[in-house]
Short mmCIF file of C-alpha atoms and ligand atoms in Angstrom, two decimals:
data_model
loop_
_atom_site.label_atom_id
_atom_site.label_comp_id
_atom_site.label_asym_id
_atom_site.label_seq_id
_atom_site.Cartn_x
_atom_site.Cartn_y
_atom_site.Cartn_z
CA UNK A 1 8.40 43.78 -45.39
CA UNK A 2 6.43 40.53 -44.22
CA UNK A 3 3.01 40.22 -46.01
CA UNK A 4 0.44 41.10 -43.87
CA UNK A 5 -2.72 38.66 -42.91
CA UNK A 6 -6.20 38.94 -41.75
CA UNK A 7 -7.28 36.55 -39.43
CA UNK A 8 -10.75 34.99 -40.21
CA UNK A 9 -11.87 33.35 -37.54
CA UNK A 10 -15.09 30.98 -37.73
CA UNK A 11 -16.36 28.45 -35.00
CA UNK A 12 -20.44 27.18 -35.47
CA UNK A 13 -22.07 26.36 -38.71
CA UNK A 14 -23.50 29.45 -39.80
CA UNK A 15 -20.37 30.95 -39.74
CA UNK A 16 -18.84 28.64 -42.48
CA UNK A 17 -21.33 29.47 -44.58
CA UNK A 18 -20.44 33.34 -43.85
CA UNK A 19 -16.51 32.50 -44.25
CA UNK A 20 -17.07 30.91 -47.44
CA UNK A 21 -17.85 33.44 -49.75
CA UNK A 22 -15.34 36.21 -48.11
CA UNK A 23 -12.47 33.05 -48.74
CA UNK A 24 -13.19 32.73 -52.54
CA UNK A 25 -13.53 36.61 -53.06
CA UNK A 26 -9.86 36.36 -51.25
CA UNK A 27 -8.60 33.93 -53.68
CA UNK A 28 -10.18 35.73 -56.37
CA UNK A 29 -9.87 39.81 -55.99
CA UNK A 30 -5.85 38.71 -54.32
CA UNK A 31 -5.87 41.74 -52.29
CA UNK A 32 -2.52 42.51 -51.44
CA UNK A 33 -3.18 40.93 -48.24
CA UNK A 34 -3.28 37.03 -47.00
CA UNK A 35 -6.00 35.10 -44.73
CA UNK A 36 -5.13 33.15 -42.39
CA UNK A 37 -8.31 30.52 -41.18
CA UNK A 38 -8.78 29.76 -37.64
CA UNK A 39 -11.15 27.48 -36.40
CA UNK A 40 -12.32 27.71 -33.13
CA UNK A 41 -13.55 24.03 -32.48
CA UNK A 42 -16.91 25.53 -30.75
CA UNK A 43 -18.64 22.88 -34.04
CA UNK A 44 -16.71 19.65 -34.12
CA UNK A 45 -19.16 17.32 -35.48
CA UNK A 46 -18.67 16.07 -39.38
CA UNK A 47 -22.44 17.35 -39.19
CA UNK A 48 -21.94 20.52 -38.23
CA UNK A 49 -18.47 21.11 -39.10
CA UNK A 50 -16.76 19.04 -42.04
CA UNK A 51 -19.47 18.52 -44.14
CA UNK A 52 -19.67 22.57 -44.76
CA UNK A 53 -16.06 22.71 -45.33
CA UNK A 54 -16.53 19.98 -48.02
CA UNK A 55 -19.40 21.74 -49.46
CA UNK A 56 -18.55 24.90 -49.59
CA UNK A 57 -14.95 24.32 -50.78
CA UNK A 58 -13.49 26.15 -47.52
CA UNK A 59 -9.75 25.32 -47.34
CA UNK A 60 -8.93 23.05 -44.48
CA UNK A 61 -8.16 25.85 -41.55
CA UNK A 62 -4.92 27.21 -41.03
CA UNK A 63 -5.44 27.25 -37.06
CA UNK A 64 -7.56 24.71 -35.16
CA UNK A 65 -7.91 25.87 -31.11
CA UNK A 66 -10.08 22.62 -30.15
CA UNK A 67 -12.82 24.26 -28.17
CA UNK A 68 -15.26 22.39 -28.40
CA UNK A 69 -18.87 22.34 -26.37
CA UNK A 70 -19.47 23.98 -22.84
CA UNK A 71 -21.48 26.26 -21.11
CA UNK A 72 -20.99 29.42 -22.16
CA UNK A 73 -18.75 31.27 -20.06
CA UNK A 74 -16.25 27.57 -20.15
CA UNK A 75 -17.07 28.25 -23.85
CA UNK A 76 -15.88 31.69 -24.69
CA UNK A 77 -13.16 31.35 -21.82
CA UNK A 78 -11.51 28.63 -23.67
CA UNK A 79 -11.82 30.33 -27.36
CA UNK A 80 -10.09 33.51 -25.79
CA UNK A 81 -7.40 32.08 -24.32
CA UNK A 82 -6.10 29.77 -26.90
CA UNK A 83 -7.15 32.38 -29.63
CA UNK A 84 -5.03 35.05 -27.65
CA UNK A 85 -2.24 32.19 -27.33
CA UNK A 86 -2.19 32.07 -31.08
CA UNK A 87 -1.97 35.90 -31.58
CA UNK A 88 0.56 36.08 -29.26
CA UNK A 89 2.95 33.41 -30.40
CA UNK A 90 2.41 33.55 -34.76
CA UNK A 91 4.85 34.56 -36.62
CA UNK A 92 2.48 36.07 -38.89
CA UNK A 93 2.17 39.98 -39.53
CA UNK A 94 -1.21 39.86 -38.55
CA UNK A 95 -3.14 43.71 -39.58
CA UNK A 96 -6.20 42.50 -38.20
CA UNK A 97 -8.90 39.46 -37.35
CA UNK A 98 -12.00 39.46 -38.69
CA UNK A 99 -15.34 37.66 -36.59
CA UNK A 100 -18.39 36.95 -38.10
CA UNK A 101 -21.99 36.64 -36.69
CA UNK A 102 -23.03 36.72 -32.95
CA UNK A 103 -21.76 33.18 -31.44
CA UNK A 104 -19.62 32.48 -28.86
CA UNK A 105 -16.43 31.80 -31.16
CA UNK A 106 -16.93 35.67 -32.25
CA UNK A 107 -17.06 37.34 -29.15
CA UNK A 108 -14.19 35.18 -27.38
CA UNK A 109 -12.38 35.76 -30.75
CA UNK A 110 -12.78 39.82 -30.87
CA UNK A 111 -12.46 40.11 -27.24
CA UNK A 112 -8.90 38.41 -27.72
CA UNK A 113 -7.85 40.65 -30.42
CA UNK A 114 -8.62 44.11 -28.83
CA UNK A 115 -6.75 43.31 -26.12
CA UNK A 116 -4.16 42.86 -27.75
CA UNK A 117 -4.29 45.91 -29.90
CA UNK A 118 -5.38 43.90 -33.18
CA UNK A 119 -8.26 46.03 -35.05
CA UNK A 120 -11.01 43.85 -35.44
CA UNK A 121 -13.40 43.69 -38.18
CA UNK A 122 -17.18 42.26 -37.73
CA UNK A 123 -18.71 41.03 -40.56
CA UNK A 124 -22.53 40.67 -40.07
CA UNK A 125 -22.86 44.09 -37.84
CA UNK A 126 -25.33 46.10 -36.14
CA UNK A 127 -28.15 43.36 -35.96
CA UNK A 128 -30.12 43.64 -32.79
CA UNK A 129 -33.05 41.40 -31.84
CA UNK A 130 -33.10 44.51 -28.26
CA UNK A 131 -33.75 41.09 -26.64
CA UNK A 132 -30.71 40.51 -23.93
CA UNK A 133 -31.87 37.18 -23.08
CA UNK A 134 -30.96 35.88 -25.99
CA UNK A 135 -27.00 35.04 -25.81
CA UNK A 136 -26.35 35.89 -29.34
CA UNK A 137 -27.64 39.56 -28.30
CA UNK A 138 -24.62 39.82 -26.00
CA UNK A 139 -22.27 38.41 -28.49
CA UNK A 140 -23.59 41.42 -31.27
CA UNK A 141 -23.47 44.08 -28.74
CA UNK A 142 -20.19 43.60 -27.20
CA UNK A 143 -18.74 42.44 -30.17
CA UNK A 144 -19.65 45.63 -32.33
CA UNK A 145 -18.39 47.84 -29.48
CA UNK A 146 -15.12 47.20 -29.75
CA UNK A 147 -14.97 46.10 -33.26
CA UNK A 148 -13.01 49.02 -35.98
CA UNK A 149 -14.56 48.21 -38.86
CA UNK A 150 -18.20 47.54 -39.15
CA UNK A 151 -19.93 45.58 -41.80
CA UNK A 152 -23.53 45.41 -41.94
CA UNK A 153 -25.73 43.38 -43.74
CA UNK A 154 -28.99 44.67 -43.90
CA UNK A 155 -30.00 48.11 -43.38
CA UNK A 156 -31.58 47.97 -40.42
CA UNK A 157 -27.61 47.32 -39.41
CA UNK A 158 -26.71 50.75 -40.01
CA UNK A 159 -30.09 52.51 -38.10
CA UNK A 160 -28.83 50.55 -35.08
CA UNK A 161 -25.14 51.09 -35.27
CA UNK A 162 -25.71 55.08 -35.70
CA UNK A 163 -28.05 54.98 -32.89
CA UNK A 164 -25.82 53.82 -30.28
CA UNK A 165 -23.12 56.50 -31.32
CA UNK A 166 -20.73 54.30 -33.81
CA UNK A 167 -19.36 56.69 -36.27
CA UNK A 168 -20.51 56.40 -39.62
CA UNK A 169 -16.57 55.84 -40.81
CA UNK A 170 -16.66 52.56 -38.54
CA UNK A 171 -19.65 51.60 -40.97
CA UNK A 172 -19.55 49.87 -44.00
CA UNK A 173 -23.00 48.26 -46.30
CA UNK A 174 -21.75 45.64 -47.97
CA UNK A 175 -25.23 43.18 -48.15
CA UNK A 176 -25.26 39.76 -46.72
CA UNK A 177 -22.39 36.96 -47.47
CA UNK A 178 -24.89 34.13 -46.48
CA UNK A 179 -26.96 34.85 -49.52
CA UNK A 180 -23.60 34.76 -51.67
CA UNK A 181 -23.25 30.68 -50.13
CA UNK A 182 -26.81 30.56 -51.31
CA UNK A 183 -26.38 31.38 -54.74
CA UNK A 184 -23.43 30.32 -55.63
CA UNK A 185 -24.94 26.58 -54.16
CA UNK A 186 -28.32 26.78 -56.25
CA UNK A 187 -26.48 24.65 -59.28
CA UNK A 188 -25.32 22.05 -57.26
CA UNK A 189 -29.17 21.97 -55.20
CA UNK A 190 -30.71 22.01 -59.06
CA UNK A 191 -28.63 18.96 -60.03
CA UNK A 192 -28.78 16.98 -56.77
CA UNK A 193 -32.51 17.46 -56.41
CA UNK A 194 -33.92 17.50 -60.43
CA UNK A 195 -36.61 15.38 -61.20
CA UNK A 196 -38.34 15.10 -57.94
CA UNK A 197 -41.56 16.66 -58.49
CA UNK A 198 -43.60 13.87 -57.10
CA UNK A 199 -42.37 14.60 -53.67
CA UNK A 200 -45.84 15.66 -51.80
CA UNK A 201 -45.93 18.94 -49.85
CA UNK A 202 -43.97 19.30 -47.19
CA UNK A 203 -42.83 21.65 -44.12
CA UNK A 204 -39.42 21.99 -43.09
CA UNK A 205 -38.95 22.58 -39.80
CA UNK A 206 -35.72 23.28 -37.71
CA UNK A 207 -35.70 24.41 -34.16
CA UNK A 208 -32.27 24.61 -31.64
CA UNK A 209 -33.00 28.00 -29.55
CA UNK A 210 -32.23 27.27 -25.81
CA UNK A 211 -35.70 28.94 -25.22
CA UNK A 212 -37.63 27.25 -27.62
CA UNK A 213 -35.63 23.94 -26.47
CA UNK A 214 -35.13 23.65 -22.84
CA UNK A 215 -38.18 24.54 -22.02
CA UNK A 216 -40.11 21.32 -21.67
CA UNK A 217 -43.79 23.75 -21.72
CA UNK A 218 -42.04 25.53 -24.71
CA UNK A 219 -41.16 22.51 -26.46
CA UNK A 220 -44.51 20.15 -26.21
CA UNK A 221 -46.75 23.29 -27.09
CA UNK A 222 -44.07 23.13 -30.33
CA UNK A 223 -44.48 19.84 -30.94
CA UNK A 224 -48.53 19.51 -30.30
CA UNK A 225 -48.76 22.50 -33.68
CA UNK A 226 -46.42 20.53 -35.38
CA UNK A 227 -48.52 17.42 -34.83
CA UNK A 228 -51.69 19.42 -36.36
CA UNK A 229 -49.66 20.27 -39.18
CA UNK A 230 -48.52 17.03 -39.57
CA UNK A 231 -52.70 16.45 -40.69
CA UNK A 232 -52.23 18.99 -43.57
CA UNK A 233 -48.76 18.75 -44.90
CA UNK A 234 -45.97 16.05 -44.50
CA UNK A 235 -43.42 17.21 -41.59
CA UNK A 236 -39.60 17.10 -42.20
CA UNK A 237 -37.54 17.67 -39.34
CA UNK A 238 -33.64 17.47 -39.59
CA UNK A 239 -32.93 17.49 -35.43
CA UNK A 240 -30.02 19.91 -34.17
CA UNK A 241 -27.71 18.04 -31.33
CA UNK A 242 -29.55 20.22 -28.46
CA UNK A 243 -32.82 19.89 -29.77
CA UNK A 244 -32.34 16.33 -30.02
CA UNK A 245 -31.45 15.64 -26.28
CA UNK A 246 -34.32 17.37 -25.14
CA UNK A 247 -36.72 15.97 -27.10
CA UNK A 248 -35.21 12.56 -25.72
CA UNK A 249 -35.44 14.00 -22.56
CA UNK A 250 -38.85 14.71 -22.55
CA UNK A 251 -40.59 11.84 -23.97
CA UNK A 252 -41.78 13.63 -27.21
CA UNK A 253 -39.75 12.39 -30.01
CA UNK A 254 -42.47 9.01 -30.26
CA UNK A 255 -44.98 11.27 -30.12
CA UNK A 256 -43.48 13.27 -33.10
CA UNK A 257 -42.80 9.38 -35.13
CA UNK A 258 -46.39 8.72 -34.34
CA UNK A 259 -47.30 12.09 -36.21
CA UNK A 260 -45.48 10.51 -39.45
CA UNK A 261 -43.07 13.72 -39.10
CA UNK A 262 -39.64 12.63 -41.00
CA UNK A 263 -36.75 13.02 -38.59
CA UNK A 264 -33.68 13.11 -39.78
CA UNK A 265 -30.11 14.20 -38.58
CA UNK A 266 -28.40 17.53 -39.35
CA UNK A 267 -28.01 18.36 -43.05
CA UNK A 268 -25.38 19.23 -45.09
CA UNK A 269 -25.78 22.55 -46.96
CA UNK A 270 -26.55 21.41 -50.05
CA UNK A 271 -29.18 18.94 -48.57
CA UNK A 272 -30.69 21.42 -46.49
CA UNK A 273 -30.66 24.78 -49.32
CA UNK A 274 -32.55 21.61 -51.33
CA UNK A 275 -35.40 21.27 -49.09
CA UNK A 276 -35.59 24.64 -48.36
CA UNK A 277 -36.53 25.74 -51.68
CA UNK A 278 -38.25 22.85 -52.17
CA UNK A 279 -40.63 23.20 -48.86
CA UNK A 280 -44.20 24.45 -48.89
CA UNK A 281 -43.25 26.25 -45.80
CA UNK A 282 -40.25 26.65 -43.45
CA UNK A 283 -40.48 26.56 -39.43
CA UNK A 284 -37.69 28.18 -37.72
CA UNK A 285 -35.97 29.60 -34.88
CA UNK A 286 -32.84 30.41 -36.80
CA UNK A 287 -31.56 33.66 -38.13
CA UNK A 288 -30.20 32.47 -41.02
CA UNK A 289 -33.20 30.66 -42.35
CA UNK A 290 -35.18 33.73 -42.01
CA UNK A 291 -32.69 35.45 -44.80
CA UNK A 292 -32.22 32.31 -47.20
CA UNK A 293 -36.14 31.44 -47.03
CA UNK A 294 -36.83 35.53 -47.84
CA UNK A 295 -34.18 35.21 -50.99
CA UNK A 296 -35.74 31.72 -52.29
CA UNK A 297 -39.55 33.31 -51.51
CA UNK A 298 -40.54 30.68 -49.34
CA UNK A 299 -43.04 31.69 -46.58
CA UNK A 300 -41.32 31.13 -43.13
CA UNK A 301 -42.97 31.12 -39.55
CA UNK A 302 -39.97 32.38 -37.01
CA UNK A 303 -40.81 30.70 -33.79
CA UNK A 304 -39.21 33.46 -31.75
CA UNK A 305 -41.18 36.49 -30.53
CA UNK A 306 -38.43 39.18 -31.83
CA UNK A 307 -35.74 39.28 -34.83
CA UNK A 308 -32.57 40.67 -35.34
CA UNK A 309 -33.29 40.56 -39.19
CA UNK A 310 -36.56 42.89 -39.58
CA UNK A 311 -36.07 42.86 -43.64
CA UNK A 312 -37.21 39.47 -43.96
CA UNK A 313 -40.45 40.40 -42.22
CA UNK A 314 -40.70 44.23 -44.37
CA UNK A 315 -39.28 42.68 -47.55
CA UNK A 316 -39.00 38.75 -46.98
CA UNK A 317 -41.22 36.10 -46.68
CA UNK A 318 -41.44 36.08 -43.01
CA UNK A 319 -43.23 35.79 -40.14
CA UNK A 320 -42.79 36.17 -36.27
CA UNK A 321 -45.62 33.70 -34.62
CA UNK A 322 -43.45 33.69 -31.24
CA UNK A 323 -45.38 30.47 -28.88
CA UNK A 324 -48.91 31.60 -30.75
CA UNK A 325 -49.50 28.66 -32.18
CA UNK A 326 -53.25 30.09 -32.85
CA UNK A 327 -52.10 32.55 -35.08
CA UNK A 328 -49.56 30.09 -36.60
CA UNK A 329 -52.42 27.64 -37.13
CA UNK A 330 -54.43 30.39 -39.54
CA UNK A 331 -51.28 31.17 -41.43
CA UNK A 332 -50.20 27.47 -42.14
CA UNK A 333 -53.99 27.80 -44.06
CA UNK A 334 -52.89 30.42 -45.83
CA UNK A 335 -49.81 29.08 -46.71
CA UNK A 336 -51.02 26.29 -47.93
CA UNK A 337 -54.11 28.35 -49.85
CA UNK A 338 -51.67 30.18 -51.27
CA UNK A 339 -52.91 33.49 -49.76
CA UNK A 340 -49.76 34.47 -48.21
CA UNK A 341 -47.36 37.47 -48.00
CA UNK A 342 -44.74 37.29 -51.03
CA UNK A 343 -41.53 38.59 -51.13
CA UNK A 344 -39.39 41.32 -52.65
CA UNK A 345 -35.67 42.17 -53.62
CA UNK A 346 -33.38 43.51 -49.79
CA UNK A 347 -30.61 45.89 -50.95
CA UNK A 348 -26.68 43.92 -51.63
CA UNK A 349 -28.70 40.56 -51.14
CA UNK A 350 -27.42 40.12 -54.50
CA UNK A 351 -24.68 37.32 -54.35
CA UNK A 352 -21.76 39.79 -54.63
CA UNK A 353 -21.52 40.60 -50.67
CA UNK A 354 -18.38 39.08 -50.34
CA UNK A 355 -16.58 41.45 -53.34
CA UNK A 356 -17.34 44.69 -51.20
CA UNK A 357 -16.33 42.89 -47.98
CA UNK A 358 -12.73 42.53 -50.02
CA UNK A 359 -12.91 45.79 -50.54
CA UNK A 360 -14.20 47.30 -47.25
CA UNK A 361 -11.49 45.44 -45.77
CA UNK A 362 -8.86 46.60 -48.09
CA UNK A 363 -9.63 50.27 -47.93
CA UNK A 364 -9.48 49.98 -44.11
CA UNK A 365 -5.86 48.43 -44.33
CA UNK A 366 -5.28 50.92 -46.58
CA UNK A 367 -6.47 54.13 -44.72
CA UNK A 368 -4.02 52.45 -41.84
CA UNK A 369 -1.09 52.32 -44.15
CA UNK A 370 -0.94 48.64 -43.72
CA UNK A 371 -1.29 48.31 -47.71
CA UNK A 372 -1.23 50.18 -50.05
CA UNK A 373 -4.51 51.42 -51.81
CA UNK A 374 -6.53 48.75 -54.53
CA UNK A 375 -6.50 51.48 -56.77
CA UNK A 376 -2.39 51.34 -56.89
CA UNK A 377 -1.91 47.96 -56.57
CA UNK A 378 -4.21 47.66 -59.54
CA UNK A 379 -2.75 50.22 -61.76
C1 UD1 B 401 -24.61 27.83 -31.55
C2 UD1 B 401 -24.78 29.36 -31.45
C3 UD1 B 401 -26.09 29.76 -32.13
C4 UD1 B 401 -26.14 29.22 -33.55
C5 UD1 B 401 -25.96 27.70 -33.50
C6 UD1 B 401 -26.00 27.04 -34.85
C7 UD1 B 401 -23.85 30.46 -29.47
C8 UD1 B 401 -24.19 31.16 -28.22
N1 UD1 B 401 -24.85 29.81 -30.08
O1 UD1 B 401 -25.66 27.23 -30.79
O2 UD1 B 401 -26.15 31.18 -32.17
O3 UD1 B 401 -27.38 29.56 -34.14
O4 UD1 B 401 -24.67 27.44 -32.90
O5 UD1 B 401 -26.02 25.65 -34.68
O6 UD1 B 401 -22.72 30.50 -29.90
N2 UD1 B 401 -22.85 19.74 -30.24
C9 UD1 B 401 -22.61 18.64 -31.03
N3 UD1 B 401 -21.68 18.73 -32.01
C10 UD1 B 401 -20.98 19.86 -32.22
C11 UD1 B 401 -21.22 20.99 -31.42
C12 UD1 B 401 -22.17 20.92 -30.45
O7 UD1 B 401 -23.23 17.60 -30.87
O8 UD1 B 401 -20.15 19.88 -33.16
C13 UD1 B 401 -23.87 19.68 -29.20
C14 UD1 B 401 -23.28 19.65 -27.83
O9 UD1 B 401 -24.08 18.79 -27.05
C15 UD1 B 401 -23.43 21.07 -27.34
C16 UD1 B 401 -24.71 21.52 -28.04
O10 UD1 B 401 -24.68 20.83 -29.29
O11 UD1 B 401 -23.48 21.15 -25.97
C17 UD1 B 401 -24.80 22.98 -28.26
O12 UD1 B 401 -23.68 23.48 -28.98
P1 UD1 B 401 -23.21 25.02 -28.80
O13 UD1 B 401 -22.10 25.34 -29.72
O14 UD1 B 401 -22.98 25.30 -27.35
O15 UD1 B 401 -24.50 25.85 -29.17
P2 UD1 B 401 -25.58 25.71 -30.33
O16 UD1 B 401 -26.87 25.37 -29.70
O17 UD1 B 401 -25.10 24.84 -31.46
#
């Protein structure tokens, strides 16, 4: 009998940094199963592709569909039909495919799969921001209704999930993969950043949200609070593609440079986990940042007015300011008096996320007597 594969499927940067971990646990556990690495092309750039396989030691992928950028229904059209053009014509016994996160690449991918028949596993489940302008909101909600296995990442995963009827088999806890990147990265941060204590105090700031972006009201109320900051606390600002167009676009990028703010271009992961935990303060729109800036304890400001990731605000380090920039305003004093909220531990953000993935995923292939049980192979 042929071995059988999993397809992982990744597209945008934070979904390297998901794929990582789950890859190494692969290599490591050697389930009796294979993976086979697609990459959707929705990233392309060294900046926001490459330079996270290099970093996070991700094999080159197996599959490459070319996707590329687009708006979204060109987007997601194009991932589904050349992902479903892959399914279709490998010669691989693949058991199942396995999407991560709420982008573009993991809809088109999932929707592929079910059609075809292929149980699909979502890693990073249940998350709901119950905000449906938000595209990412449509990617998590269709993509965990017609997902198999579920695997959630914090618990507020498994409140949602029950609520809208999955069955708690469907469900697995198995913690959050992004904090395994994070940890297993610290070393390699440490020794690329040692030494540089005379660096003065600085906010990080990173912003690509369409509504946060394309606004141009949205976006020079943003930039006006980061120019008061800019009076307190030096301002480093590595610029996403999008966000860097429309800042271009709207005449505010001198008006930034006249601030003193540092702008830089996209960051590797290494670079960016550096400054992160090196920051007096993190300003964000991304969902990702609000989880690694809760782990490291650094107080975050979530320019968005909901989140899909309510630990970081009950446990983490963060908080939702939304477009108040008042409010913002008296926290950056706090921050910076060192008043502010502090952080404790969120359950299976403990580095070893990626282990119980293996084994979620193996039990389900299991239960469907496409291998046999870990317990027998292991024996
Ligand atoms: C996507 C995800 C978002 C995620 C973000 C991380 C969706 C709906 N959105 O948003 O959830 O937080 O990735 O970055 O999937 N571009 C480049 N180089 C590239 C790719 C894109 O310069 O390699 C530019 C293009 O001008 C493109 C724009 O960035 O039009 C936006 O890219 P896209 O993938 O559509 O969405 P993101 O804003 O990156």
């Amino acid at each position: 009998m042929s071995e059988p594969y999993v397809a992982v499927v990744a597209g945008a940067r934070p979904n390297f940094i998901k794929i990582a971990p789950v890859l190494h646990a692969v290599d490591k556990i050697r389930p009796p199963f294979s993976t086979v690495l697609v990459h959707t092309g929705q990233h392309y750039s060294a900046e926001l592709s490459d330079v996270f396989f290099q970093q996070l030691g991700i094999r080159p992928p197996d599959i490459h569909l070319d996707a590329g950028s687009g708006s979204h229904g060109r987007q997601t059209a194009r991932i589904l039909e050349a992902f479903e053009s892959f399914l279709m014509a490998s010669p691989l016994d693949i058991a199942a495919v396995m999407v991560v996160g709420d982008v573009n690449s993991t809809i088109a991918a999932a929707l592929a799969a079910a059609k075809l028949g292929k149980p699909v596993i979502h890693l990073e489940a249940g998350l709901r921001s119950f905000d449906r302008t938000m595209p990412e909101e449509i990617n998590r909600l269709a993509t965990d209704a017609i997902s198999d296995l579920l695997l959630v990442s914090e618990p507020c995963g498994e409140t949602n999930l029950r609520a809208e009827g999955v069955p708690p088999s469907r469900i697995r806890y198995v913690g959050n993969v992004m904090i395994d990147t994070l940890v297993a990265q610290l070393g390699a941060v440490e020794s690329k950043t040692g030494g540089d204590e005379s660096a003065a105090p600085f906010a990080l700031v990173t912003l690509h949200r369409p509504s946060n972006v394309d606004s141009r009201e949205n976006l020079t109320a943003v930039v006006e609070f980061l120019v008061r900051i800019a009076d307190k606390l030096k301002i480093v600002f590595p610029i996403h593609p999008r966000t860097k167009s429309r800042l271009t676009d709207f005449g505010l990028t001198e008006r930034l440079e006249r601030a003193g703010a540092i702008l830089l271009p996209p960051q590797g992961y290494i670079e960016n986990l550096g400054m992160m935990s090196r920051a007096m303060l993190v300003l964000t729109d991304s969902g990702g940042i609000q989880e690694e800036t809760s782990f490291l304890s650094v107080p975050c400001l979530t320019i968005r007015e909901n989140t899909e990731r309510p630990s970081t605000i009950s446990h983490g380090t963060n908080t939702l300011v939304g477009l108040d920039f008042v409010k913002a305003d008296a926290l950056v004093d706090q921050i910076i008096a060192g008043s502010y909220k502090k952080g404790r531990p969120i359950p299976g953000w403990d580095g070893r996320a990626a282990y119980r993935v293996v084994e979620s995923v193996s039990e389900f292939l299991a239960l469907r007597h496409v291998i046999p049980p870990l317990s027998e192979v292991r024996n």
